[in-house]
PDB file of C-alpha atoms in Angstrom:
ATOM      1  CA  MET A   1      -0.034   0.110   0.059  1.00 68.00           C
ATOM      2  CA  SER A   2       1.420   3.411  -0.787  1.00 79.00           C
ATOM      3  CA  ARG A   3       1.956   5.797   1.827  1.00 91.00           C
ATOM      4  CA  LEU A   4       1.008   8.511  -0.186  1.00 93.00           C
ATOM      5  CA  ALA A   5      -2.671   8.542  -1.846  1.00 93.00           C
ATOM      6  CA  SER A   6      -2.734   8.621  -5.510  1.00 94.00           C
ATOM      7  CA  LEU A   7      -4.456  11.585  -7.049  1.00 95.00           C
ATOM      8  CA  THR A   8      -6.147  11.534 -10.305  1.00 95.00           C
ATOM      9  CA  PRO A   9      -7.127  14.273 -12.622  1.00 95.00           C
ATOM     10  CA  ALA A  10     -10.576  14.823 -10.480  1.00 96.00           C
ATOM     11  CA  THR A  11      -8.687  15.021  -7.192  1.00 96.00           C
ATOM     12  CA  ALA A  12      -5.439  16.891  -8.275  1.00 96.00           C
ATOM     13  CA  VAL A  13      -5.504  20.518  -8.185  1.00 95.00           C
ATOM     14  CA  GLY A  14      -3.956  23.254 -10.073  1.00 94.00           C
ATOM     15  CA  ALA A  15      -1.006  22.202 -12.453  1.00 95.00           C
ATOM     16  CA  SER A  16      -0.844  18.388 -11.480  1.00 95.00           C
ATOM     17  CA  LYS A  17      -4.569  18.286 -12.477  1.00 96.00           C
ATOM     18  CA  ASP A  18      -3.690  19.572 -15.983  1.00 96.00           C
ATOM     19  CA  LEU A  19      -0.200  17.207 -16.384  1.00 95.00           C
ATOM     20  CA  LEU A  20      -2.285  14.045 -14.985  1.00 96.00           C
ATOM     21  CA  ALA A  21      -5.116  14.635 -17.120  1.00 95.00           C
ATOM     22  CA  GLU A  22      -2.789  15.143 -20.053  1.00 93.00           C
ATOM     23  CA  LEU A  23      -1.279  11.781 -19.046  1.00 93.00           C
ATOM     24  CA  VAL A  24      -4.357   9.717 -19.005  1.00 94.00           C
ATOM     25  CA  ASN A  25      -5.449  11.682 -22.350  1.00 94.00           C
ATOM     26  CA  ARG A  26      -2.404  10.001 -23.757  1.00 91.00           C
ATOM     27  CA  HIS A  27      -1.757   6.686 -22.144  1.00 90.00           C
ATOM     28  CA  GLY A  28      -5.182   5.849 -20.818  1.00 92.00           C
ATOM     29  CA  GLN A  29      -3.932   5.778 -16.908  1.00 91.00           C
ATOM     30  CA  VAL A  30      -1.066   6.438 -14.927  1.00 91.00           C
ATOM     31  CA  GLY A  31       0.988   4.535 -12.580  1.00 91.00           C
ATOM     32  CA  ASP A  32       0.996   4.646  -9.018  1.00 92.00           C
ATOM     33  CA  MET A  33       4.231   6.727  -8.788  1.00 92.00           C
ATOM     34  CA  VAL A  34       3.030   9.602 -11.080  1.00 94.00           C
ATOM     35  CA  ALA A  35      -0.380   9.243  -9.133  1.00 95.00           C
ATOM     36  CA  ALA A  36       1.468  10.168  -6.091  1.00 94.00           C
ATOM     37  CA  MET A  37       3.905  12.373  -7.331  1.00 94.00           C
ATOM     38  CA  ALA A  38       0.792  14.601  -8.479  1.00 95.00           C
ATOM     39  CA  HIS A  39       0.806  16.075  -4.744  1.00 96.00           C
ATOM     40  CA  SER A  40       3.617  18.351  -5.941  1.00 95.00           C
ATOM     41  CA  PRO A  41       3.461  19.834  -9.151  1.00 94.00           C
ATOM     42  CA  ALA A  42       7.108  21.166  -9.219  1.00 92.00           C
ATOM     43  CA  VAL A  43       8.138  17.079  -8.581  1.00 93.00           C
ATOM     44  CA  LEU A  44       5.537  15.839 -10.981  1.00 94.00           C
ATOM     45  CA  GLY A  45       6.365  18.394 -13.771  1.00 91.00           C
ATOM     46  CA  GLY A  46      10.309  17.825 -13.297  1.00 88.00           C
ATOM     47  CA  TYR A  47      10.011  13.906 -13.394  1.00 88.00           C
ATOM     48  CA  LEU A  48       7.875  14.302 -16.575  1.00 88.00           C
ATOM     49  CA  GLN A  49      10.298  16.775 -18.440  1.00 84.00           C
ATOM     50  CA  LEU A  50      13.258  14.646 -17.301  1.00 79.00           C
ATOM     51  CA  SER A  51      11.352  11.217 -18.204  1.00 78.00           C
ATOM     52  CA  THR A  52      10.653  12.508 -21.347  1.00 72.00           C
ATOM     53  CA  GLY A  53      13.240  14.789 -22.476  1.00 59.00           C
ATOM     54  CA  ASN A  54      16.350  12.744 -22.173  1.00 54.00           C
ATOM     55  CA  GLU A  55      17.520   9.614 -24.554  1.00 51.00           C
ATOM     56  CA  ALA A  56      20.577   7.799 -23.105  1.00 48.00           C
ATOM     57  CA  SER A  57      23.200   7.185 -25.224  1.00 48.00           C
ATOM     58  CA  GLU A  58      24.779   3.592 -24.631  1.00 79.00           C
ATOM     59  CA  THR A  59      28.313   4.378 -25.501  1.00 79.00           C
ATOM     60  CA  GLN A  60      31.198   3.379 -23.007  1.00 85.00           C
ATOM     61  CA  PRO A  61      32.149   7.224 -22.240  1.00 90.00           C
ATOM     62  CA  MET A  62      28.510   8.351 -21.436  1.00 89.00           C
ATOM     63  CA  ILE A  63      27.720   5.310 -19.334  1.00 89.00           C
ATOM     64  CA  ASP A  64      30.974   6.258 -17.518  1.00 92.00           C
ATOM     65  CA  LEU A  65      30.036   9.690 -17.164  1.00 94.00           C
ATOM     66  CA  GLY A  66      26.842   8.624 -15.791  1.00 93.00           C
ATOM     67  CA  LEU A  67      28.099   6.363 -12.877  1.00 94.00           C
ATOM     68  CA  ARG A  68      30.704   8.983 -11.908  1.00 95.00           C
ATOM     69  CA  VAL A  69      27.751  11.347 -11.698  1.00 95.00           C
ATOM     70  CA  TYR A  70      26.119   8.981  -9.437  1.00 95.00           C
ATOM     71  CA  ARG A  71      28.992   7.730  -7.169  1.00 95.00           C
ATOM     72  CA  GLU A  72      31.332  10.655  -7.175  1.00 96.00           C
ATOM     73  CA  PRO A  73      30.188  13.702  -9.204  1.00 95.00           C
ATOM     74  CA  ALA A  74      32.532  15.898  -7.402  1.00 96.00           C
ATOM     75  CA  SER A  75      35.309  14.252  -9.094  1.00 96.00           C
ATOM     76  CA  ILE A  76      34.260  15.482 -12.586  1.00 96.00           C
ATOM     77  CA  SER A  77      37.061  17.322 -14.058  1.00 95.00           C
ATOM     78  CA  ASP A  78      37.695  19.508 -16.952  1.00 96.00           C
ATOM     79  CA  GLU A  79      39.327  16.402 -18.665  1.00 94.00           C
ATOM     80  CA  HIS A  80      36.745  14.085 -18.385  1.00 93.00           C
ATOM     81  CA  ILE A  81      34.539  16.775 -20.054  1.00 95.00           C
ATOM     82  CA  ALA A  82      36.938  17.110 -22.660  1.00 95.00           C
ATOM     83  CA  GLY A  83      37.518  13.715 -23.261  1.00 92.00           C
ATOM     84  CA  LEU A  84      33.875  13.305 -23.841  1.00 93.00           C
ATOM     85  CA  ARG A  85      33.911  15.883 -26.558  1.00 94.00           C
ATOM     86  CA  ALA A  86      36.698  14.251 -28.230  1.00 93.00           C
ATOM     87  CA  TYR A  87      33.871  11.527 -28.439  1.00 90.00           C
ATOM     88  CA  GLY A  88      31.757  14.171 -30.327  1.00 91.00           C
ATOM     89  CA  TYR A  89      29.588  14.555 -27.217  1.00 92.00           C
ATOM     90  CA  GLY A  90      28.360  18.343 -26.897  1.00 94.00           C
ATOM     91  CA  ASP A  91      26.740  20.166 -23.795  1.00 95.00           C
ATOM     92  CA  ARG A  92      23.050  18.717 -24.151  1.00 93.00           C
ATOM     93  CA  GLU A  93      24.180  15.107 -24.443  1.00 92.00           C
ATOM     94  CA  ILE A  94      26.357  15.446 -21.139  1.00 94.00           C
ATOM     95  CA  ALA A  95      23.710  17.744 -19.564  1.00 95.00           C
ATOM     96  CA  ASP A  96      21.135  14.712 -20.631  1.00 92.00           C
ATOM     97  CA  VAL A  97      23.173  12.247 -18.814  1.00 92.00           C
ATOM     98  CA  VAL A  98      23.212  14.243 -15.834  1.00 94.00           C
ATOM     99  CA  GLY A  99      19.630  14.678 -15.928  1.00 93.00           C
ATOM    100  CA  ILE A 100      18.948  10.743 -16.386  1.00 92.00           C
ATOM    101  CA  VAL A 101      20.969   9.984 -13.446  1.00 94.00           C
ATOM    102  CA  ALA A 102      18.767  12.391 -11.166  1.00 94.00           C
ATOM    103  CA  LEU A 103      15.531  10.705 -12.611  1.00 92.00           C
ATOM    104  CA  ASN A 104      16.687   7.526 -11.461  1.00 92.00           C
ATOM    105  CA  ILE A 105      17.756   8.883  -7.913  1.00 94.00           C
ATOM    106  CA  LEU A 106      14.518  10.750  -7.678  1.00 93.00           C
ATOM    107  CA  THR A 107      12.597   7.590  -8.915  1.00 91.00           C
ATOM    108  CA  GLY A 108      14.051   5.167  -6.299  1.00 92.00           C
ATOM    109  CA  ALA A 109      13.569   7.874  -3.370  1.00 93.00           C
ATOM    110  CA  PHE A 110      10.114   8.959  -4.105  1.00 93.00           C
ATOM    111  CA  ASN A 111       9.455   5.220  -4.539  1.00 92.00           C
ATOM    112  CA  LEU A 112      10.734   4.330  -1.026  1.00 92.00           C
ATOM    113  CA  VAL A 113       9.191   7.180   0.563  1.00 94.00           C
ATOM    114  CA  ALA A 114       5.850   6.873  -0.842  1.00 93.00           C
ATOM    115  CA  GLY A 115       5.745   3.085  -0.416  1.00 93.00           C
ATOM    116  CA  VAL A 116       5.009   2.706  -4.156  1.00 89.00           C
ATOM    117  CA  LYS A 117       6.321  -0.788  -5.606  1.00 83.00           C
ATOM    118  CA  PRO A 118       7.499  -0.683  -9.033  1.00 72.00           C
ATOM    119  CA  ASP A 119       5.697  -2.646 -11.543  1.00 68.00           C
ATOM    120  CA  GLU A 120       6.572  -6.217 -12.217  1.00 60.00           C
ATOM    121  CA  PRO A 121       8.151  -6.442 -15.504  1.00 57.00           C
ATOM    122  CA  ASP A 122       6.336  -8.129 -18.270  1.00 54.00           C
ATOM    123  CA  ARG A 123       7.208 -11.940 -18.932  1.00 50.00           C
TER     124      ARG A 123
END
């Protein structure tokens, strides 16, 4: 059982109501985590922007950056960024990696606090 009530377009207010209504119109429903995030329009809006605005690159230098951002962000140096640029990555791709890591931290932490269990993968 979720620790935070799930909101719907009918029970949410303000920006959250609009965001949930748009999601329901597009997908038919929303998951428990998103419905609980609707208590904070800032969290819900930020989560949706991060989750729809980022496409992860699956090449090793970007994976290494993501791990470094997660594990030891203070260790990222000008040389690390210059190395990514040498592979052809620009500001957007580098910023996207930070957003993806933040999205995953937000998702995991929110689920733990709200008591939302992740959906089981389709088998």
